[in-house]
PDB file of C-alpha atoms and ligand atoms in Angstrom:
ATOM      1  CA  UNK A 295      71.959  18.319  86.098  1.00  0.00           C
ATOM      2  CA  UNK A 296      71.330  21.665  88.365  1.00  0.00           C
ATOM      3  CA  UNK A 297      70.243  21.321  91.613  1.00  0.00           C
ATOM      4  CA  UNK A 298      66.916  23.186  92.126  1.00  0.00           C
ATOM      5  CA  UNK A 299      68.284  26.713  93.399  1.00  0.00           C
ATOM      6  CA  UNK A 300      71.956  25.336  92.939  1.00  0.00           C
ATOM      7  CA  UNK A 301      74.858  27.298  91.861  1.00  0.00           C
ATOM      8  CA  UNK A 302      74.170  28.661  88.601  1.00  0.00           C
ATOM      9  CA  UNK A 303      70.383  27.760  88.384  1.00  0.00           C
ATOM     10  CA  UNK A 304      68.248  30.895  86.920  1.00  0.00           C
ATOM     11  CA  UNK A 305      65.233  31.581  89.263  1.00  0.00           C
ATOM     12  CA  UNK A 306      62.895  34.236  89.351  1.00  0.00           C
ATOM     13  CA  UNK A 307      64.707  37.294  90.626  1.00  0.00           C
ATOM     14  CA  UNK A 308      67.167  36.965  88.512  1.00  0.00           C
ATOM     15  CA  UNK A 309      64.905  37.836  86.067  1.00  0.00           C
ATOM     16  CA  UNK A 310      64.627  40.725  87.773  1.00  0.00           C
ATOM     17  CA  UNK A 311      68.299  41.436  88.200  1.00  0.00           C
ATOM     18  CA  UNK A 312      68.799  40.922  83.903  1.00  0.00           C
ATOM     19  CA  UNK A 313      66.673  43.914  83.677  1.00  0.00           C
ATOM     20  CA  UNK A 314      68.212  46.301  85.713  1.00  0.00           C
ATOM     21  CA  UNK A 315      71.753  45.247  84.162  1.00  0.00           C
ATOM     22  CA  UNK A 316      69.892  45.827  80.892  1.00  0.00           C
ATOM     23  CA  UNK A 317      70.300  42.203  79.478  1.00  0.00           C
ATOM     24  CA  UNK A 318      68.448  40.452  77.299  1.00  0.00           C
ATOM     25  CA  UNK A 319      66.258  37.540  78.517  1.00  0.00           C
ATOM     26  CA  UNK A 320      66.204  34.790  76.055  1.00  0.00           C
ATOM     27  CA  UNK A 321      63.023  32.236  76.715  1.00  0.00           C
ATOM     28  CA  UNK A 322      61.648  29.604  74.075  1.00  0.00           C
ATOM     29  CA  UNK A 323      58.949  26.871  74.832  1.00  0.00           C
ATOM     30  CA  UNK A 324      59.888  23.534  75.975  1.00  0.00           C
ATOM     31  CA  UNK A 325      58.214  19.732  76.617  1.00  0.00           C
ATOM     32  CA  UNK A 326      60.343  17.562  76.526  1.00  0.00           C
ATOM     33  CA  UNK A 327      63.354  16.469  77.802  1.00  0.00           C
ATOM     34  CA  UNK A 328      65.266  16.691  74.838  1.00  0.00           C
ATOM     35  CA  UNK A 329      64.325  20.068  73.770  1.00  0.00           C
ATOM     36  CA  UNK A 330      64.764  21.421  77.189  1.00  0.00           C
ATOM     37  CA  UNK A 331      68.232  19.993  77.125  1.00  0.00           C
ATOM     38  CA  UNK A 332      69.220  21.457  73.612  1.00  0.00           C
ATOM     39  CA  UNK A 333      67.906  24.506  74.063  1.00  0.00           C
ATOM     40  CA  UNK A 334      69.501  24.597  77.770  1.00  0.00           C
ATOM     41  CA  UNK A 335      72.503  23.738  76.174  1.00  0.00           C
ATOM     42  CA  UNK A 336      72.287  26.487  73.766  1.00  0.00           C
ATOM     43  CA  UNK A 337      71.999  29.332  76.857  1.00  0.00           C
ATOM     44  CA  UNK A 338      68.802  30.220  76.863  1.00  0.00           C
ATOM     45  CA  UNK A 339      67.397  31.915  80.185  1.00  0.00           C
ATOM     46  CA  UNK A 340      63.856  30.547  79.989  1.00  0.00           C
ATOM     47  CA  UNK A 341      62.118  27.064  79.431  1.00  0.00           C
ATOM     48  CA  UNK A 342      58.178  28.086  79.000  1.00  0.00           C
ATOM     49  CA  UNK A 343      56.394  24.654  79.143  1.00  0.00           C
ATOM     50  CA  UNK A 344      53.216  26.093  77.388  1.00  0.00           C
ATOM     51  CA  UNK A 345      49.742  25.577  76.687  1.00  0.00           C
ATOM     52  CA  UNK A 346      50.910  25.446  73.317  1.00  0.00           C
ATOM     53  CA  UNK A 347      51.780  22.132  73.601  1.00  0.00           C
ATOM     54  CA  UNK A 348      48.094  21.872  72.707  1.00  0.00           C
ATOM     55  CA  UNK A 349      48.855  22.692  69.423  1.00  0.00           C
ATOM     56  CA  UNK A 350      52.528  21.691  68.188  1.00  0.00           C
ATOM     57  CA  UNK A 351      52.198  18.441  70.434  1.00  0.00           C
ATOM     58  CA  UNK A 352      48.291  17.152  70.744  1.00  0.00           C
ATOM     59  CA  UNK A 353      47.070  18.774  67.386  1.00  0.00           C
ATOM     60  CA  UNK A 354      44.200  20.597  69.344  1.00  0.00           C
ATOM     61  CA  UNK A 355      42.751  23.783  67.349  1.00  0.00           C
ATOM     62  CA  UNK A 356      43.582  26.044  70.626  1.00  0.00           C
ATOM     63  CA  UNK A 357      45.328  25.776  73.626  1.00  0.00           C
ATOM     64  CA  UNK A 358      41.238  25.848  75.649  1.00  0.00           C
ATOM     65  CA  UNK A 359      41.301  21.722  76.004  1.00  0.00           C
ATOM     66  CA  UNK A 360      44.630  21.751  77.233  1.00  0.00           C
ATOM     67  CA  UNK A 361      44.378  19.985  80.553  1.00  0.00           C
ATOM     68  CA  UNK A 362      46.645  20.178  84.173  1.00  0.00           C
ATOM     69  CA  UNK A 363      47.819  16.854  83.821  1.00  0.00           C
ATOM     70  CA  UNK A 364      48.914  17.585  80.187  1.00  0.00           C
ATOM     71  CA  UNK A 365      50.769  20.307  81.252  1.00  0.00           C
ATOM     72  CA  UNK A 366      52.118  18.300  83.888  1.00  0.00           C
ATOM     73  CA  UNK A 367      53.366  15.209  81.864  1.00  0.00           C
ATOM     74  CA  UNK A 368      55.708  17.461  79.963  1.00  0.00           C
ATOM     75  CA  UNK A 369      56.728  19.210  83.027  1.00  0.00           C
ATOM     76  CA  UNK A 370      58.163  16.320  84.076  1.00  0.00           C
ATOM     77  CA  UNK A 371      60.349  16.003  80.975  1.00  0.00           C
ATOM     78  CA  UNK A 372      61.536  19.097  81.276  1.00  0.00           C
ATOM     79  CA  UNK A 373      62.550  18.961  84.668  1.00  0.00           C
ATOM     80  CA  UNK A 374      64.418  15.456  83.927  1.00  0.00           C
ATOM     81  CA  UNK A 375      66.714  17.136  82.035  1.00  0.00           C
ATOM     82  CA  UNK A 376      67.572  19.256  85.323  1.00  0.00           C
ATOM     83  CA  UNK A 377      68.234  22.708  83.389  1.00  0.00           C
ATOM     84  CA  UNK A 378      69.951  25.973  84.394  1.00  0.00           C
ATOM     85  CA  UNK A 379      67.295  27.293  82.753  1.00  0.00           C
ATOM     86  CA  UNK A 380      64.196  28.864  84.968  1.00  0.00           C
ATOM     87  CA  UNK A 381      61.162  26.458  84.498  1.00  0.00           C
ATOM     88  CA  UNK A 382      57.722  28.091  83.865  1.00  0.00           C
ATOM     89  CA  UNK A 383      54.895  25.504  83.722  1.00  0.00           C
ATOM     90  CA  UNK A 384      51.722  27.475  81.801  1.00  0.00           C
ATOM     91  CA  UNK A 385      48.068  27.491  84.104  1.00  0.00           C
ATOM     92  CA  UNK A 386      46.013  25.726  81.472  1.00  0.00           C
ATOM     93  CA  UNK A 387      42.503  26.919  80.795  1.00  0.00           C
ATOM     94  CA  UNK A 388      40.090  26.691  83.728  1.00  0.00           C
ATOM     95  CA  UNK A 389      43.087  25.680  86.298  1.00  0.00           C
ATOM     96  CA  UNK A 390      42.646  29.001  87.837  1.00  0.00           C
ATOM     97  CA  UNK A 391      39.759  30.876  86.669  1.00  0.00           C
ATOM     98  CA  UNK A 392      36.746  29.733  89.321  1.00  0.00           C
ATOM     99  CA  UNK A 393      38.543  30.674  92.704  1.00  0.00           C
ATOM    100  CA  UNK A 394      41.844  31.621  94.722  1.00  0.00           C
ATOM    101  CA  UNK A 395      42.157  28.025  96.302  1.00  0.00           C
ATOM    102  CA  UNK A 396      41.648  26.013  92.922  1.00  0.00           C
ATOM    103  CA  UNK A 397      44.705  28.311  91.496  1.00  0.00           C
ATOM    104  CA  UNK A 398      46.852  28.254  94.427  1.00  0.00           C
ATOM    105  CA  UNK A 399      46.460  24.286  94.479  1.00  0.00           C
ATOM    106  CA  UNK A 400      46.787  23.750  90.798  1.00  0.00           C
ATOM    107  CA  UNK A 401      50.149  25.907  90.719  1.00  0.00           C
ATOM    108  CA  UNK A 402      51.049  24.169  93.938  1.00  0.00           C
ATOM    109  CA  UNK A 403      51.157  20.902  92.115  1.00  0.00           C
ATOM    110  CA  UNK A 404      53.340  22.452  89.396  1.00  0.00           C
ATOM    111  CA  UNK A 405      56.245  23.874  91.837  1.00  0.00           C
ATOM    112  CA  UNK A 406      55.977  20.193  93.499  1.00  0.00           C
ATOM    113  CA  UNK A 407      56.420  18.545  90.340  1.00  0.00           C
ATOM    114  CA  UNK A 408      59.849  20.389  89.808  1.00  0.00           C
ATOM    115  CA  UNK A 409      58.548  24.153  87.978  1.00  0.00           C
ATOM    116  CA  UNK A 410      60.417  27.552  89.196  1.00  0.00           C
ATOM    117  CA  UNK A 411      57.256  29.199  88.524  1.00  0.00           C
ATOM    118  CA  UNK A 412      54.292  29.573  86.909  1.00  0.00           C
ATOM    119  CA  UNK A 413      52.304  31.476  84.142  1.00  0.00           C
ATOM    120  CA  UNK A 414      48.665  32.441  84.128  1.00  0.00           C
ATOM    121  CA  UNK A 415      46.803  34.637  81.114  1.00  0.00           C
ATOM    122  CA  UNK A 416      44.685  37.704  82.292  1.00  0.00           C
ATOM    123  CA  UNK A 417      45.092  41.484  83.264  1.00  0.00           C
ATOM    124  CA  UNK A 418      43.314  42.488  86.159  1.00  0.00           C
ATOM    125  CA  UNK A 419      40.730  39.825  85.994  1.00  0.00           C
ATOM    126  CA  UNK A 420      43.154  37.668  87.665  1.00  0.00           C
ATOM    127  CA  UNK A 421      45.105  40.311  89.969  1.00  0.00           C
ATOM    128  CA  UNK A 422      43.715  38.535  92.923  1.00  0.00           C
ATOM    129  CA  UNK A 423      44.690  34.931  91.566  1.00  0.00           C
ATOM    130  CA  UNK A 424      48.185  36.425  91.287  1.00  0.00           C
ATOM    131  CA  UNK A 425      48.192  37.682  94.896  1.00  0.00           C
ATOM    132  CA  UNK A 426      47.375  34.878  96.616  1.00  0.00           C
ATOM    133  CA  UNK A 427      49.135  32.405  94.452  1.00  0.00           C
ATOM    134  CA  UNK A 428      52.334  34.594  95.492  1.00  0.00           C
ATOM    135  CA  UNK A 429      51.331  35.445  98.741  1.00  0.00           C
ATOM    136  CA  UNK A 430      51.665  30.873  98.340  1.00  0.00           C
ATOM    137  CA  UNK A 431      55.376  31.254  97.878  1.00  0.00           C
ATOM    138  CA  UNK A 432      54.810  30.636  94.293  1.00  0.00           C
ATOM    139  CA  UNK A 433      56.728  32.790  91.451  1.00  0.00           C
ATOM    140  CA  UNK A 434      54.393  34.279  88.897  1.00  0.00           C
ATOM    141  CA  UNK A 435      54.753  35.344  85.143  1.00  0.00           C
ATOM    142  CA  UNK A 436      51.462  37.561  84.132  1.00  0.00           C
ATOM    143  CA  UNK A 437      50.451  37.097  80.341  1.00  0.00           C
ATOM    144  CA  UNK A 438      49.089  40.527  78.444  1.00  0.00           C
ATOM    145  CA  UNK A 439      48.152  41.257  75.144  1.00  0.00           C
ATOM    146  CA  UNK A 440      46.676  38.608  73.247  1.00  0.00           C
ATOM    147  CA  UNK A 441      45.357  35.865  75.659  1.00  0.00           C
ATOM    148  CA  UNK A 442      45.083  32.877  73.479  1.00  0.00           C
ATOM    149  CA  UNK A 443      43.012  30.902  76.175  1.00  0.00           C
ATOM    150  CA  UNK A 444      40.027  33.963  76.115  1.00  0.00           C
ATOM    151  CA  UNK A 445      39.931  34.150  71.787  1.00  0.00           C
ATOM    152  CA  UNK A 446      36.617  33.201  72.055  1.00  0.00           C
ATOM    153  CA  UNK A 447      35.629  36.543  73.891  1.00  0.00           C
ATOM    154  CA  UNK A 448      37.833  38.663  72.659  1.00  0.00           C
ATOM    155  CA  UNK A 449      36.584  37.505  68.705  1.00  0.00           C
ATOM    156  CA  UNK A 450      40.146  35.165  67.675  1.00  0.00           C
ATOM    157  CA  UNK A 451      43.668  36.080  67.940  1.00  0.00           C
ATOM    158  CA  UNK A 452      44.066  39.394  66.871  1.00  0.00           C
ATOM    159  CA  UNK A 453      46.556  41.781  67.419  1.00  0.00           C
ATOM    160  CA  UNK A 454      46.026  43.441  70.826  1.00  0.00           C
ATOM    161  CA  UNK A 455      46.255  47.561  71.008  1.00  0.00           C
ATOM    162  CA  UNK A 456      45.647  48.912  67.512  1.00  0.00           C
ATOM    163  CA  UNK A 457      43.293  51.831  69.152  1.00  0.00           C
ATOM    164  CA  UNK A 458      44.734  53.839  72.204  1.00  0.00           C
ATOM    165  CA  UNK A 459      41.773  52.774  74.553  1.00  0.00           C
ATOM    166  CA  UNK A 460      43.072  49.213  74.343  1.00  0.00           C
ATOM    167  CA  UNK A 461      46.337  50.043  74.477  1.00  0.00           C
ATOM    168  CA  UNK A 462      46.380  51.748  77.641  1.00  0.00           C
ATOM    169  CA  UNK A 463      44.350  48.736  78.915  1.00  0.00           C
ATOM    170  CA  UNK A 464      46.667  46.728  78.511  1.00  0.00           C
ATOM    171  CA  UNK A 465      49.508  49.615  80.365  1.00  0.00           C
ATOM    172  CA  UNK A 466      47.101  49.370  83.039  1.00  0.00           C
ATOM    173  CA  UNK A 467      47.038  45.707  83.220  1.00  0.00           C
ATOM    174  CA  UNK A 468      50.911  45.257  83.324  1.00  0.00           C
ATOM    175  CA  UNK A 469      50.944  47.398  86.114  1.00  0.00           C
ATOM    176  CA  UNK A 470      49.067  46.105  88.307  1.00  0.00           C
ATOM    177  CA  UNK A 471      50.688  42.508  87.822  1.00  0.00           C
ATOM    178  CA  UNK A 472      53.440  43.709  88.776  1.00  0.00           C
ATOM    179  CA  UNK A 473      52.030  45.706  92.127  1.00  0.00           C
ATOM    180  CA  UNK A 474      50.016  41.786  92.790  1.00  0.00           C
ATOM    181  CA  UNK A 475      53.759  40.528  93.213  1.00  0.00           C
ATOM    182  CA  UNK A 476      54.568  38.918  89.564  1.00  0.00           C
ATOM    183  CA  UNK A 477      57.972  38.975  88.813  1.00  0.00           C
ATOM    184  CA  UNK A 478      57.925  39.074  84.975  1.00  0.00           C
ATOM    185  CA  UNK A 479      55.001  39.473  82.295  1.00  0.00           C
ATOM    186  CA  UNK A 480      54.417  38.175  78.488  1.00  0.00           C
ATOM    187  CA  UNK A 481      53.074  40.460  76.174  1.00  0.00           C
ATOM    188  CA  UNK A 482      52.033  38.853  73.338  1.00  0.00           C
ATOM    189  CA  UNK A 483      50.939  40.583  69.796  1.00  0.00           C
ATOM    190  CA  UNK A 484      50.736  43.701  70.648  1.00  0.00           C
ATOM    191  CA  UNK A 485      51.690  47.355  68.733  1.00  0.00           C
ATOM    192  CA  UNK A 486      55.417  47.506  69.289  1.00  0.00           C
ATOM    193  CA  UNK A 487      54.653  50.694  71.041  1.00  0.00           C
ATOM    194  CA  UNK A 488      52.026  48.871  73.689  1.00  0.00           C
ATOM    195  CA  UNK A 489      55.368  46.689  74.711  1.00  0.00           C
ATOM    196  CA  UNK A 490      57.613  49.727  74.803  1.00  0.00           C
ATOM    197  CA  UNK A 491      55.671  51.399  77.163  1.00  0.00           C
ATOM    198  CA  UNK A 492      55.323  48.372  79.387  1.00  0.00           C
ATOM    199  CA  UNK A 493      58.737  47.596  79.383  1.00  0.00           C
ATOM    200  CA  UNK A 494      59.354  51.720  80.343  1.00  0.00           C
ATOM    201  CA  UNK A 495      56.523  51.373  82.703  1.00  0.00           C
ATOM    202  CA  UNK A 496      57.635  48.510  85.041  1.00  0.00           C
ATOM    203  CA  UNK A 497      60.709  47.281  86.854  1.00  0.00           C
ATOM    204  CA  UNK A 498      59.802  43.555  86.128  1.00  0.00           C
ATOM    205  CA  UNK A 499      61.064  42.381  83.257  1.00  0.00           C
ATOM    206  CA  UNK A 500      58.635  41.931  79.872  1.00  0.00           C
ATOM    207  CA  UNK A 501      58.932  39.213  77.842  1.00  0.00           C
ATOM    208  CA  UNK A 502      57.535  38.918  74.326  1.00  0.00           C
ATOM    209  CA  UNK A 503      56.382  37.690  71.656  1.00  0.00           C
ATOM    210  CA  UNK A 504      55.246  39.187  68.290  1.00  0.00           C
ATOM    211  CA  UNK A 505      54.962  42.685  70.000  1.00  0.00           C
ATOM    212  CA  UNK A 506      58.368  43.959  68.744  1.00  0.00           C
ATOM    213  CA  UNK A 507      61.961  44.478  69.657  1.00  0.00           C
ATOM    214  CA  UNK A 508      61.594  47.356  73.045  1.00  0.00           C
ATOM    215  CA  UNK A 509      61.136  44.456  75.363  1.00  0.00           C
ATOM    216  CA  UNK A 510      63.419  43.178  78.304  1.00  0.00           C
ATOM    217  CA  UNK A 511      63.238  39.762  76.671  1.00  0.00           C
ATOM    218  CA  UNK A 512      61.668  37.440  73.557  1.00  0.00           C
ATOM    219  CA  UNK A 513      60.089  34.385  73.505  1.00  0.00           C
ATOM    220  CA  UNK A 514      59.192  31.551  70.721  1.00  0.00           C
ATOM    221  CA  UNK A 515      57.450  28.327  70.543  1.00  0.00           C
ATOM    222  CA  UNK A 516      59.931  25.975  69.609  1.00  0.00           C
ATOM    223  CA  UNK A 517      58.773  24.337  67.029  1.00  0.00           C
ATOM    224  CA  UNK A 518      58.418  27.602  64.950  1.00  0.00           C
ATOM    225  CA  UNK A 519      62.259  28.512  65.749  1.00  0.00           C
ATOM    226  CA  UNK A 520      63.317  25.169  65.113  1.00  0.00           C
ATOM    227  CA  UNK A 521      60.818  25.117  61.433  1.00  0.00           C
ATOM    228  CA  UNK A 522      59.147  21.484  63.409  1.00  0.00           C
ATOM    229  CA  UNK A 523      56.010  23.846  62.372  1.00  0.00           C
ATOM    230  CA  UNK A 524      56.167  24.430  58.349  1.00  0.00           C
ATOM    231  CA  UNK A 525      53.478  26.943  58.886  1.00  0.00           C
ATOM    232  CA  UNK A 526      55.094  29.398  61.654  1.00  0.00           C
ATOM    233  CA  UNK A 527      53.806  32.831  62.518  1.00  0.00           C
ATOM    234  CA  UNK A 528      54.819  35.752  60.749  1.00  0.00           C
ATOM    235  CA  UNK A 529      56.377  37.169  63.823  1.00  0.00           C
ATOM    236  CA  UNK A 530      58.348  34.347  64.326  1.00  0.00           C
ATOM    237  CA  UNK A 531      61.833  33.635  62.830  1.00  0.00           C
ATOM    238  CA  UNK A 532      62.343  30.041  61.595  1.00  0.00           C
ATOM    239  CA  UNK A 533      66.311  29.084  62.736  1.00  0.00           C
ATOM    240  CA  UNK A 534      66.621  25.593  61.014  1.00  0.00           C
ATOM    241  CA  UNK A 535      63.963  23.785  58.484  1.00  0.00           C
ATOM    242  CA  UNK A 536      63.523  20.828  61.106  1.00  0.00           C
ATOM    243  CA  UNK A 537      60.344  19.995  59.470  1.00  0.00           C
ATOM    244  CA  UNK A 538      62.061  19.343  55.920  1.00  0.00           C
ATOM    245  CA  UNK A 539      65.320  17.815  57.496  1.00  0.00           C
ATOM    246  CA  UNK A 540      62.735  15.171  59.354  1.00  0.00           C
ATOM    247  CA  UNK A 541      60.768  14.198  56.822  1.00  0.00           C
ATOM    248  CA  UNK A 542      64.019  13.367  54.267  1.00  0.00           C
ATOM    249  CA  UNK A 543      65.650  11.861  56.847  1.00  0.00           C
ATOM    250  CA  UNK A 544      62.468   9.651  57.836  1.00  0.00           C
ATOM    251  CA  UNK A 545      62.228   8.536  54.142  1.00  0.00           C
ATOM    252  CA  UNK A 546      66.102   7.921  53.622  1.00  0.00           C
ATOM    253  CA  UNK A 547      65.072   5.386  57.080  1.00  0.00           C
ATOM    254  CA  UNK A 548      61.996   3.929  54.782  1.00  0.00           C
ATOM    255  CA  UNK A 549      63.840   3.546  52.043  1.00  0.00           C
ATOM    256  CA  UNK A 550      66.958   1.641  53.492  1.00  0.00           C
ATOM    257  CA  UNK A 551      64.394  -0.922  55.513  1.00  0.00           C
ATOM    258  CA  UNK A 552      62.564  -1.484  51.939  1.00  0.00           C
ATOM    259  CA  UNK A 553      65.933  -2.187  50.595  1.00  0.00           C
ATOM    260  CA  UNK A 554      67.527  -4.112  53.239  1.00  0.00           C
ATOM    261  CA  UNK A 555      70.249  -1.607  53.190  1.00  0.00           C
ATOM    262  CA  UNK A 556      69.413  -1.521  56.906  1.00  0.00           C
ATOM    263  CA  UNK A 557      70.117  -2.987  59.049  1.00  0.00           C
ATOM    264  CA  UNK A 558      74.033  -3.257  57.933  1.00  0.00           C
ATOM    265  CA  UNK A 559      77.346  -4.681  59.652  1.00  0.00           C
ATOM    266  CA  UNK A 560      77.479  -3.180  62.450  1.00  0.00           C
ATOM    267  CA  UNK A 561      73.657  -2.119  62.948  1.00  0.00           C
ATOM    268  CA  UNK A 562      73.244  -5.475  65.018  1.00  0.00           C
ATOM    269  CA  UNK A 563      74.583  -8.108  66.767  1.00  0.00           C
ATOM    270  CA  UNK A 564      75.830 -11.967  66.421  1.00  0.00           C
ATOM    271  CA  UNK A 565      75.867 -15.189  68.626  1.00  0.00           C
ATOM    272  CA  UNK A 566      78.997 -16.945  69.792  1.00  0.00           C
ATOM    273  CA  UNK A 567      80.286 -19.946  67.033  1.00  0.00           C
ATOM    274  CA  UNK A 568      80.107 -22.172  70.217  1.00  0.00           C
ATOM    275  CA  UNK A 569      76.633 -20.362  71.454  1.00  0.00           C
ATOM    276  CA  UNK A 570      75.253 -21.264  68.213  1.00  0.00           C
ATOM    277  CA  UNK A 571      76.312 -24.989  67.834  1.00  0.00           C
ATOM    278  CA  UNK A 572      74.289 -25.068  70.953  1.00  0.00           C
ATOM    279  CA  UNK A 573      71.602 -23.414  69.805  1.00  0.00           C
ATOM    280  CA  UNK A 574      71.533 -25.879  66.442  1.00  0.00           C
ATOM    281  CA  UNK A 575      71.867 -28.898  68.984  1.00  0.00           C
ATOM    282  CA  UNK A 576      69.504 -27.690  71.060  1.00  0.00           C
ATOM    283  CA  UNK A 577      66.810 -27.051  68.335  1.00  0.00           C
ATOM    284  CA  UNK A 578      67.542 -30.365  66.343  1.00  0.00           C
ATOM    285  CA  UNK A 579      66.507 -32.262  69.485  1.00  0.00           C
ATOM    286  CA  UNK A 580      63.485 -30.390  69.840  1.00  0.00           C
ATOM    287  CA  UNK A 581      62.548 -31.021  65.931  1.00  0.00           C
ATOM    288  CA  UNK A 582      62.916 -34.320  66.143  1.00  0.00           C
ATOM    289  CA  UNK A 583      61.158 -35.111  69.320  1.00  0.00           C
ATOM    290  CA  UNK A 584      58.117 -33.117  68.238  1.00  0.00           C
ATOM    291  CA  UNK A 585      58.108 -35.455  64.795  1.00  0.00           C
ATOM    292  CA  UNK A 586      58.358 -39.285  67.195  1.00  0.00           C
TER     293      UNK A 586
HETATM  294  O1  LIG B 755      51.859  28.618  75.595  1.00  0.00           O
HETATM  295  C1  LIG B 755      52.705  29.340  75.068  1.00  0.00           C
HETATM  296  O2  LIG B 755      53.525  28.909  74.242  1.00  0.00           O
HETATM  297  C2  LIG B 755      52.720  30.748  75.418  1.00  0.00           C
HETATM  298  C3  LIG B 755      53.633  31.643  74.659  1.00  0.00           C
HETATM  299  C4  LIG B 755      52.946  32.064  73.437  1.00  0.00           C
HETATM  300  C5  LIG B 755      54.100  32.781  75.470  1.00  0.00           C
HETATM  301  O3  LIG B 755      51.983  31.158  76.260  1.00  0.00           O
END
């Protein structure tokens, strides 16, 4: 386990730092402790514990009724695993949107229950949020592009700067998340040559996802990399068929219990000759009382 800021532990400006040395940041979602300690494990920079979980975890349709303490339950499991990794815990829907306070206390609540920082969707609708949530002491990642948490107003989850108008929207937005004090920014679905001119544009680093390879980092929900999601999205790359392995696995497990090939030797545990004699004793007595 890492010690929060400990020797070793990724925070926020080194973020920072991995851009100026020009290396790549890797970042994948995370919620629980398991998969934060794999994927840990495996050396990646960034644990993203993301509204997403509305989807691969709760089933919802979109990440909208994704709710604080949600967000924080699987926060928690992440941090238990204690990872090198820099925590981001995701702002869900409506935890920051109707005032300054409300979002500095809701991300408050996330860096006390163990986060590095937080993440909060919006371009310069929420330049002020960012501001005084780091004017808080509190680390922030802005979110451009495709803002899954406003498809209803922006008519679903389409790809963000087709037409130049947009695009440059979205230019603008970057910058001035990164002039409100965030230290990194998503872009997600965008032209490869929106996220190409971010990443030129700014000295914090951009992360993405499904807006092509210019960017300073990438990141993927884990249960597309992993193939825990059979349907993935096309920008995604599926590393393992999770999905497939679980589900042959889980009716090898059926099959064995229906079969009484399991439990086997070994798969359990006996009494003691002289534990059971007792046992025998004990339960002949009671037999035989209960019938006089
Ligand atoms: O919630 C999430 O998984 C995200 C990523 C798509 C960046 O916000």
């Amino acid at each position: 386990m890492v010690k929060a800021g400990g020797e070793g532990k990724i925070l926020p400006h080194h973020f920072i730092k991995m851009k100026r040395k020009g290396i790549k940041i890797v970042m994948v979602t995370a919620y629980t402790y398991y998969q934060a300690r794999v994927a840990d494990e495996a050396g990646v920079d960034g644990l993203l514990v993301g509204d997403s979980l509305g989807m691969v975890i709760m089933g919802y349709r979109s990440t909208l009724p994704v709710s604080m303490e949600e967000v924080l339950h699987h926060l928690k499991a992440v941090v238990n695993a204690g990872p090198r990794a820099l925590i981001v815990a995701d702002m869900p829907f409506l935890s920051y949107e109707v005032s300054r306070e409300e979002a500095v206390r809701n991300a408050g609540v996330m860096l006390k229950a163990g986060a590095d920082a937080v993440k909060l969707e919006g371009g310069l609708e929420v330049v002020d949020r960012v501001e005084a949530l780091v004017k808080a002491g509190i680390p922030v990642m802005g979110h451009v592009g495709l803002n899954p948490q406003r498809y209803l107003v922006v008519g679903g989850y389409k790809l963000r700067g087709k037409r130049a108008e947009d695009a440059a929207s979205i230019i603008e937005a970057a910058k001035a998340l990164e002039d409100a004090g965030a230290f990194s920014v998503v872009i997600e679905n965008t032209a490869r040559e929106v996220a190409a001119e971010v990443t030129k544009a700014l000295k914090i680093p951009t992360i993405c996802i499904g807006a092509g390879p210019d960017c300073d980092g990438q990141i993927l929900v884990i249960h597309d990399v992993l193939g825990i999601n059979p349907e993935p999205p096309p920008f995604a790359r599926k590393y393992a068929d999770l999905y497939n392995i679980m589900k042959d696995a889980l009716g090898r497990y059926a099959s064995d219990v229906r079969s009484g090939r399991f439990p086997s030797e070994g798969e359990f545990w006996s009494m003691s000759e002289g534990e059971l004699r007792k046992l025998r004793q004990i339960l002949r007595v009671s037999n035989s009382e209960a019938k006089g």
